[in-house]
Coordinates of C-alpha atoms and ligand atoms in Angstrom, one line a residue:
M8 CA -31.5 18.0 -7.3
S9 CA -29.8 21.4 -7.4
E10 CA -27.2 22.3 -10.1
R11 CA -25.4 24.2 -7.5
F12 CA -22.9 22.5 -5.2
I13 CA -21.4 24.3 -2.2
P14 CA -18.9 22.0 -0.4
V15 CA -18.6 22.2 3.4
A16 CA -14.9 22.7 3.1
A17 CA -12.2 23.1 0.4
P18 CA -8.6 24.2 0.4
V19 CA -7.8 27.4 -1.4
L20 CA -4.3 27.3 -2.9
A21 CA -3.9 31.0 -3.6
G22 CA -0.3 31.6 -2.9
N23 CA 3.1 30.0 -3.6
E24 CA 1.8 26.4 -3.4
K25 CA 2.3 25.6 -7.1
A26 CA 5.7 27.3 -7.3
Y27 CA 7.1 25.5 -4.3
V28 CA 5.7 22.1 -5.4
L29 CA 7.3 22.6 -8.8
D30 CA 10.5 23.5 -7.2
C31 CA 10.4 20.1 -5.3
I32 CA 9.8 18.3 -8.5
E33 CA 12.4 20.1 -10.6
S34 CA 15.0 19.6 -7.9
S35 CA 13.8 16.0 -7.2
W36 CA 13.5 16.7 -3.5
I37 CA 10.1 15.0 -3.1
S38 CA 10.7 12.9 0.0
S39 CA 11.0 13.8 3.7
C40 CA 14.4 15.5 3.4
G41 CA 14.4 18.9 1.9
K42 CA 14.4 22.6 2.6
Y43 CA 10.6 23.0 2.7
V44 CA 10.3 20.6 5.7
E45 CA 12.8 22.7 7.6
K46 CA 11.3 26.0 6.5
F47 CA 7.8 24.9 7.4
E48 CA 8.8 23.7 10.8
R49 CA 10.7 26.9 11.6
A50 CA 8.0 29.2 10.3
F51 CA 5.3 27.3 12.2
A52 CA 7.2 27.3 15.5
D53 CA 7.7 31.0 15.1
Y54 CA 4.0 31.5 14.3
C55 CA 2.9 29.7 17.4
G56 CA 5.5 31.4 19.5
V57 CA 7.4 28.3 20.6
G58 CA 10.9 27.1 20.1
H59 CA 10.3 23.8 18.3
A60 CA 8.0 22.3 15.6
V61 CA 8.2 18.8 14.3
S62 CA 6.3 18.0 11.2
C63 CA 4.4 14.7 10.9
S64 CA 2.4 12.8 8.3
S65 CA -0.9 13.7 9.9
G66 CA -2.5 15.4 12.9
T67 CA -3.2 12.0 14.4
A68 CA 0.5 11.1 14.1
A69 CA 1.4 14.4 15.7
L70 CA -1.0 13.7 18.6
H71 CA 0.5 10.2 19.0
V72 CA 4.1 11.5 19.0
A73 CA 3.1 14.4 21.4
L74 CA 1.8 11.9 24.0
L75 CA 4.6 9.4 23.5
A76 CA 7.1 12.3 24.0
L77 CA 5.6 12.9 27.4
G78 CA 6.0 9.3 28.3
V79 CA 2.3 8.4 28.2
G80 CA 2.1 4.6 28.1
T81 CA 0.4 1.5 29.3
G82 CA -1.7 1.9 32.4
D83 CA -1.8 5.7 32.2
E84 CA -5.0 7.7 31.8
V85 CA -5.5 10.9 29.8
I86 CA -8.4 13.2 30.3
L87 CA -10.1 14.6 27.2
P88 CA -13.5 16.0 26.1
T89 CA -15.9 13.4 24.8
L90 CA -16.9 15.7 22.0
T91 CA -14.0 15.6 19.6
F92 CA -12.8 13.9 16.5
V93 CA -11.9 10.2 17.1
A94 CA -8.2 10.8 16.5
T95 CA -7.9 12.5 19.9
A96 CA -9.1 9.4 21.8
N97 CA -7.3 7.0 19.4
A98 CA -3.9 8.6 19.9
V99 CA -4.3 8.0 23.7
T100 CA -5.2 4.4 22.9
Y101 CA -2.2 3.9 20.6
C102 CA 0.0 4.7 23.6
G103 CA -1.6 1.9 25.6
A104 CA -3.3 4.5 27.8
R105 CA -6.9 4.9 28.6
P106 CA -8.9 8.0 27.6
R107 CA -11.1 9.4 30.4
F108 CA -14.0 11.4 29.0
V109 CA -15.4 14.7 30.3
D110 CA -18.4 16.7 29.2
I111 CA -18.1 20.1 27.4
E112 CA -19.1 23.7 28.4
P113 CA -22.5 24.6 27.0
D114 CA -21.2 27.8 25.4
T115 CA -17.8 27.1 24.0
W116 CA -18.3 23.3 23.5
T117 CA -14.8 22.7 24.8
I118 CA -13.8 20.6 27.9
D119 CA -15.7 21.7 31.0
P120 CA -12.9 22.3 33.6
A121 CA -15.4 22.1 36.5
L122 CA -15.8 18.4 35.6
I123 CA -12.2 17.4 35.2
E124 CA -11.1 17.0 38.8
A125 CA -13.6 14.1 39.4
K126 CA -11.9 12.2 36.6
I127 CA -8.3 12.5 38.0
T128 CA -6.9 9.3 39.5
A129 CA -3.5 8.1 40.5
R130 CA -3.0 7.0 36.9
T131 CA -3.8 10.3 35.3
K132 CA -0.8 11.5 33.3
A133 CA -2.2 14.4 31.2
I134 CA -5.1 16.6 30.3
L135 CA -5.8 16.9 26.6
P136 CA -8.1 19.8 25.8
V137 CA -9.4 20.2 22.2
H138 CA -10.0 23.7 20.7
L139 CA -13.1 22.5 19.0
Y140 CA -14.1 24.1 15.7
G141 CA -11.5 26.8 16.5
Y142 CA -12.9 27.7 19.9
V143 CA -10.2 27.8 22.6
A144 CA -10.6 25.7 25.7
N145 CA -10.3 27.4 29.1
M146 CA -6.6 27.0 29.4
D147 CA -6.3 29.0 32.7
A148 CA -8.5 26.4 34.4
V149 CA -6.8 23.4 32.7
T150 CA -3.3 24.7 33.5
E151 CA -4.2 25.4 37.1
L152 CA -5.7 21.9 37.6
A153 CA -2.7 20.3 35.9
G154 CA -0.3 22.2 38.0
R155 CA -2.1 21.2 41.2
H156 CA -2.2 17.5 40.3
N157 CA 1.2 17.4 38.6
L158 CA -0.1 16.5 35.2
F159 CA 1.0 17.3 31.7
V160 CA -1.2 19.4 29.3
V161 CA -1.4 18.6 25.6
E162 CA -3.4 20.8 23.3
D163 CA -5.3 19.3 20.4
A164 CA -5.1 22.3 18.2
A165 CA -6.0 20.5 15.0
E166 CA -8.9 22.8 14.3
A167 CA -7.6 26.1 15.7
H168 CA -4.5 27.4 13.9
G169 CA -4.0 31.0 15.0
A170 CA -6.5 31.1 17.9
E171 CA -5.3 32.9 21.0
F172 CA -5.8 32.7 24.8
R173 CA -4.9 35.9 26.7
G174 CA -2.7 37.0 23.8
R175 CA -0.8 33.8 23.3
R176 CA -1.4 31.5 20.3
V177 CA -2.7 28.0 20.8
G178 CA 0.1 25.5 20.6
S179 CA 2.1 27.6 23.1
L180 CA -0.3 27.1 26.0
S181 CA 0.7 23.6 27.0
D182 CA 3.7 21.2 27.4
V183 CA 3.2 20.0 23.8
A184 CA 0.5 20.5 21.2
A185 CA -0.6 18.9 17.9
F186 CA -2.0 20.5 14.7
S187 CA -3.5 19.0 11.6
F188 CA -3.1 20.2 8.0
Y189 CA -5.7 17.9 6.5
G190 CA -7.4 19.2 3.4
N191 CA -10.4 20.8 5.3
K192 CA -8.3 22.6 7.9
I193 CA -7.7 26.3 8.3
I194 CA -4.4 25.9 6.4
S195 CA -3.7 22.6 4.7
S196 CA -0.9 20.5 3.2
G197 CA -3.2 17.8 1.9
E198 CA -2.4 15.5 4.8
G199 CA 0.0 16.5 7.5
G200 CA 0.5 17.5 11.1
M201 CA 2.8 19.3 13.5
V202 CA 4.0 18.8 17.0
V203 CA 4.9 22.0 18.7
T204 CA 6.6 22.6 22.0
D205 CA 8.8 25.1 23.8
S206 CA 10.9 22.4 25.3
E207 CA 14.1 21.5 23.4
E208 CA 14.2 18.1 25.0
L209 CA 10.6 17.3 24.1
G210 CA 11.1 18.7 20.6
R211 CA 14.1 16.5 20.0
Y212 CA 12.4 13.4 21.4
A213 CA 9.4 14.1 19.2
A214 CA 11.6 14.3 16.1
Q215 CA 13.3 11.0 17.1
L216 CA 10.0 9.3 17.6
R217 CA 8.7 10.6 14.3
G218 CA 11.8 9.3 12.4
Q219 CA 11.8 5.6 13.3
G220 CA 13.5 6.4 16.6
M221 CA 16.8 7.1 15.0
D222 CA 19.3 8.9 17.1
L223 CA 19.4 12.5 15.9
N224 CA 23.2 12.5 16.1
Q225 CA 24.0 9.0 14.9
R226 CA 22.5 7.9 11.7
Y227 CA 21.1 4.3 11.6
W228 CA 21.4 4.0 15.4
F229 CA 18.0 3.2 16.8
P230 CA 18.0 3.3 20.6
I231 CA 14.2 3.3 20.8
I232 CA 11.3 2.1 18.7
G233 CA 9.9 4.9 16.7
Y234 CA 7.5 5.4 13.7
N235 CA 7.7 6.6 10.2
Y236 CA 5.5 9.6 10.6
R237 CA 7.6 11.9 8.5
M238 CA 6.2 14.7 6.3
P239 CA 7.4 14.8 2.7
N240 CA 9.0 17.9 1.3
L241 CA 6.2 18.1 -1.3
T242 CA 3.7 18.3 1.5
A243 CA 5.7 20.8 3.5
A244 CA 6.0 23.0 0.3
V245 CA 2.2 23.3 0.3
G246 CA 2.0 23.8 4.0
L247 CA 4.6 26.6 3.9
A248 CA 2.8 28.4 1.1
Q249 CA -0.4 28.2 3.1
L250 CA 1.2 29.4 6.3
E251 CA 2.5 32.5 4.4
L252 CA -1.1 33.4 3.8
I253 CA -2.6 32.3 7.1
D254 CA -3.8 35.8 8.0
W255 CA -5.8 36.0 4.8
H256 CA -7.3 32.5 5.4
L257 CA -8.3 33.5 9.0
N258 CA -9.7 36.8 7.9
R259 CA -11.8 35.3 5.1
R260 CA -13.2 32.7 7.5
R261 CA -13.9 35.3 10.1
E262 CA -15.8 37.3 7.5
I263 CA -17.8 34.3 6.4
A264 CA -18.7 33.3 10.0
S265 CA -19.8 36.9 10.8
W266 CA -22.1 36.8 7.7
Y267 CA -23.7 33.6 9.0
R268 CA -24.2 35.1 12.4
D269 CA -25.7 38.3 11.1
I270 CA -28.1 36.5 8.7
L271 CA -29.1 33.7 11.1
R272 CA -29.2 35.8 14.3
D273 CA -33.0 36.3 14.3
V274 CA -33.9 32.7 13.3
P275 CA -35.6 31.2 16.3
G276 CA -34.0 27.9 17.4
I277 CA -30.6 28.3 15.8
G278 CA -27.6 28.6 18.2
W279 CA -23.8 28.4 18.0
Q280 CA -20.7 28.4 20.1
S281 CA -20.0 31.7 21.9
A282 CA -16.7 33.4 22.8
K283 CA -15.5 33.9 26.4
D284 CA -13.2 36.6 27.8
G285 CA -9.6 36.3 26.9
R286 CA -10.2 33.9 24.1
K287 CA -9.6 34.9 20.5
N288 CA -11.3 32.1 18.6
V289 CA -10.9 31.3 14.9
D290 CA -13.6 30.0 12.6
W291 CA -12.8 26.5 11.4
L292 CA -16.3 25.3 10.6
F293 CA -19.2 27.5 11.4
T294 CA -21.4 25.0 13.3
I295 CA -25.0 25.5 14.5
I296 CA -27.3 23.6 16.7
L297 CA -31.0 23.3 16.1
D298 CA -33.3 23.7 19.1
E299 CA -37.0 24.5 19.9
P300 CA -39.1 25.6 18.0
I301 CA -37.4 23.9 15.1
R302 CA -39.2 20.6 14.6
V303 CA -37.2 19.1 11.7
S304 CA -34.5 16.7 12.8
R305 CA -30.8 17.6 12.2
D306 CA -30.4 14.6 9.8
D307 CA -33.4 15.7 7.8
V308 CA -32.0 19.2 7.6
I309 CA -28.7 17.8 6.3
A310 CA -30.6 15.7 3.7
R311 CA -32.7 18.7 2.6
L312 CA -29.8 21.0 2.3
S313 CA -28.0 18.3 0.3
E314 CA -30.9 18.3 -2.2
R315 CA -30.3 22.0 -2.6
G316 CA -26.6 21.5 -3.3
V317 CA -25.4 22.5 0.1
E318 CA -23.0 20.1 1.7
T319 CA -22.9 20.1 5.5
R320 CA -21.7 17.7 8.1
P321 CA -23.0 16.5 11.4
V322 CA -21.2 17.3 14.7
F323 CA -18.9 14.4 15.8
Y324 CA -20.5 11.6 17.7
P325 CA -19.2 11.9 21.3
M326 CA -16.4 9.4 22.0
H327 CA -18.4 7.6 24.8
V328 CA -21.0 6.4 22.3
L329 CA -18.6 4.9 19.8
P330 CA -18.2 1.1 20.0
P331 CA -14.5 1.1 21.0
Y332 CA -15.1 3.6 23.8
R333 CA -18.6 2.9 24.9
E334 CA -17.8 0.6 27.8
M335 CA -15.2 2.8 29.3
G336 CA -17.4 5.8 28.6
Q337 CA -20.1 4.3 30.8
E338 CA -17.8 4.5 33.8
D339 CA -17.2 8.1 33.1
G340 CA -20.8 9.2 33.9
L341 CA -23.2 11.3 31.9
F342 CA -22.5 13.7 29.1
P343 CA -25.7 15.7 28.5
V344 CA -24.2 18.8 26.9
A345 CA -22.0 16.8 24.4
E346 CA -25.0 14.6 23.6
R347 CA -27.2 17.6 22.9
V348 CA -24.7 19.3 20.7
A349 CA -23.9 16.1 18.9
R350 CA -27.5 15.3 18.3
S351 CA -28.6 18.7 17.0
G352 CA -25.4 20.2 15.5
L353 CA -24.3 20.6 11.9
S354 CA -21.5 22.5 10.3
L355 CA -22.2 24.8 7.4
P356 CA -19.8 25.5 4.5
T357 CA -16.8 27.4 5.8
W358 CA -13.8 27.9 3.7
A359 CA -11.8 30.8 2.3
G360 CA -13.2 30.7 -1.2
L361 CA -16.9 31.3 -0.2
Q362 CA -18.6 34.5 -1.4
R363 CA -21.3 36.4 0.4
K364 CA -23.9 35.2 -2.2
D365 CA -23.0 31.6 -1.3
V366 CA -23.6 32.3 2.4
I367 CA -26.9 34.0 1.6
Y368 CA -27.9 30.9 -0.5
V369 CA -27.0 28.5 2.3
C370 CA -28.9 30.6 4.9
D371 CA -32.0 30.9 2.6
A372 CA -31.8 27.1 2.0
L373 CA -31.5 26.5 5.7
R374 CA -34.5 28.7 6.5
E375 CA -36.5 26.7 3.9
C376 CA -35.4 23.4 5.3
I377 CA -36.4 24.2 8.8
G378 CA -39.7 25.5 7.7
E379 CA -39.1 29.2 7.8
G380 CA -39.5 31.5 4.9
R381 CA -41.9 29.3 3.0
Ligands
PLP420 C1 -9.8 17.6 16.8 C2 -9.0 16.8 15.9 N1 -8.0 16.1 16.3 C3 -7.2 15.4 15.5 C4 -7.4 15.4 14.1 C5 -6.5 14.5 13.3 O1 -5.9 15.1 12.3 P1 -5.6 14.3 10.9 O2 -6.8 14.1 10.2 O3 -4.6 15.2 10.2 O4 -4.9 13.0 11.3 C6 -8.4 16.1 13.6 C7 -8.7 16.3 12.2 O5 -8.9 15.6 11.3 C8 -9.3 16.9 14.5 O6 -10.3 17.6 14.0

């Protein structure tokens, strides 16, 4: 076992996090009322280039609220890529709606727009693209399809803070979008999420749903059933401090991903997501796939790297193979691209505190594990 341990992800709290949290404690504003909640929401809406941001207790809660705000409910269908984190599909299910799965593009690993139309039915209410690992979905094609079929678009931007499509930030490219600030995300508040939208009506409705359904103008009047999905001031304090340094976090991650690409470029059999015109991706987790001539299985590579002190993680299982979604997935056809990426993909350590020597160590260990450089 190696003495060294390089985690796959870790937050770096290098700014005002401590000062703001102390301020919450000293002022006793630790719950979901407080200036940091408001400041974080305002600053995040401005960052995304939209009018409204509604903080939530998690990215999953934000997705749930985003869908509910659009009226997604029982009997509806929502189209999403099969390769995503389970929260994307679960949020649809929480609404009583049915997820319809679509395969991904082989290069960006985001929803393949060419396959969406075949999944649209009279029940379809929304398309829910996911900017996977920081790579932006083809929003031109998704928006065009949605417009033609009168559907809503919801972005799952949990993994893509700061990414852009044709000069506009993710979160501003759809009717409503959701972000996560879980500890491994580009910026983190520990746990947390944000709904963003340019629509005042949707923003107000999302805020009402997030706060037990309470009327925003009449305290303790509950015209609808909502949820307690509020973000505490303590959490928002961390989130705001992280957002203040988002450019630094993004640049550090960009640098780390470029080191990986440079070092691994010539290793036969290793591939990764690629950029497409008009998309400015961000580097959440640098994720590779192992292909011919590499003969070692992905899971063996993960185990061997772990022995060398390198934590990695497998790519998500596609939704259509998970027990709750297997049956409905079968009706949605075949997903060869997602299955290939899921089977052969792993994410390498990617977080703002990594140094070049760490990346070199990871790449050397990887070469050893796949049988090169011995
Ligand atoms: C694509 C995607 N959607 C949704 C979520 C849910 O976010 P959270 O963990 O904050 O609930 C995550 C992250 O965990 C994610 O990666």
